[in-house]
Coordinates of C-alpha atoms in Angstrom, one line a residue:
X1 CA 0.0 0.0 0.0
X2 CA 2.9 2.1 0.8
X3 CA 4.0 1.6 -2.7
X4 CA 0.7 2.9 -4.5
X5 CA 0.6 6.0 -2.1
X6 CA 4.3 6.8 -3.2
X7 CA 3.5 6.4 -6.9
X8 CA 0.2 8.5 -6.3
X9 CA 2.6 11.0 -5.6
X10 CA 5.1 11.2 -7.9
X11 CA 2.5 10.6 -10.4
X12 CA 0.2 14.1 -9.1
X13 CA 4.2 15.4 -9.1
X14 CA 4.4 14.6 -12.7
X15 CA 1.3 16.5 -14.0
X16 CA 2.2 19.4 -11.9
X17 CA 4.9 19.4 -13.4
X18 CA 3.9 18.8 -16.9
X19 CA 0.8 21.6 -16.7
X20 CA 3.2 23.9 -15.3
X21 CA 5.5 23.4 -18.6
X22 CA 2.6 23.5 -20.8
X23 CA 1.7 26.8 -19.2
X24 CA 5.0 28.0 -20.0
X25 CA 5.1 26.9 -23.7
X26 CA 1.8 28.7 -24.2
X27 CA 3.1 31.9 -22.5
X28 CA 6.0 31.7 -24.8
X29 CA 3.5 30.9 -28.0
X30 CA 2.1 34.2 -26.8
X31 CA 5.4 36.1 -26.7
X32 CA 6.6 34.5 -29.8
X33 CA 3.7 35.6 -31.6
X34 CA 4.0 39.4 -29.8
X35 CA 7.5 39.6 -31.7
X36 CA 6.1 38.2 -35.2
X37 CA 4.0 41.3 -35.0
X38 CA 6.3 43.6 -33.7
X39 CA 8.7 42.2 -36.2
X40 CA 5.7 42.4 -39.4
X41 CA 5.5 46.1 -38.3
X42 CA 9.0 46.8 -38.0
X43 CA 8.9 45.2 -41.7
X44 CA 6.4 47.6 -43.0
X45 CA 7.9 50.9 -41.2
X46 CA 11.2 50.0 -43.3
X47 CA 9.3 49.5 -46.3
X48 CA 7.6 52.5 -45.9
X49 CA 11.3 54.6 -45.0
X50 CA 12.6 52.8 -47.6
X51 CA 10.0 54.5 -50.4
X52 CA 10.4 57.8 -49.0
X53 CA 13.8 57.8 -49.4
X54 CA 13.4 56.5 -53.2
X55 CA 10.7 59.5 -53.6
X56 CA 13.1 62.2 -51.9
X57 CA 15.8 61.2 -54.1
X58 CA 14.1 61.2 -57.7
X59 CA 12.8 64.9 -56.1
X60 CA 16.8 65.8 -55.4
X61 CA 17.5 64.5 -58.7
X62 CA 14.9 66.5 -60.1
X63 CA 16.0 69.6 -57.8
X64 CA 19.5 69.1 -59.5
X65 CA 18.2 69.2 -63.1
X66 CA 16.1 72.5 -62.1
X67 CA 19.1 73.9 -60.4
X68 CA 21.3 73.3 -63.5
X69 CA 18.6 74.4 -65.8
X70 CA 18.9 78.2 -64.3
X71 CA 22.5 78.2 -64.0
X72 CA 22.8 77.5 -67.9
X73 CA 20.1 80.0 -68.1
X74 CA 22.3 82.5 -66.3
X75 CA 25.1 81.9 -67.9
X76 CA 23.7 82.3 -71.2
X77 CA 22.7 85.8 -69.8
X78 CA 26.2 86.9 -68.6

């Protein structure tokens, strides 16, 4: 009888322990998933940075060509 008592309680000890675990693996489903959508928006920001920058430039570029423009203009004057 001893025995069955002892196993009774290393086997409640065993699904302590193995709800406990499965708590933790869904907490860190949860956090994983956190990160997948702080990394998705992180994603889109750059994306977003990355085709203002592409606008600015082709409006420096065009800036340039404006800038040059006059100065021929000018010179052409003087």
């Amino acid at each position: 009888m001893d025995l069955l008592k002892q196993l009774e309680t290393k086997m409640h000890a065993l699904v302590q322990q193995r709800n406990q675990l499965k708590e933790e693996l869904d907490a860190l489903k949860a956090a994983g998933a956190a990160g997948d959508q702080e990394l998705q928006s992180l994603r889109a920001r750059l994306e977003e940075a990355l085709a203002e920058k592409t606008a600015l430039e082709k409006d420096r570029e065009a800036v340039k060509a404006q800038v040059a423009s006059i100065l021929q203009a000018l010179e052409a004057l003087g």
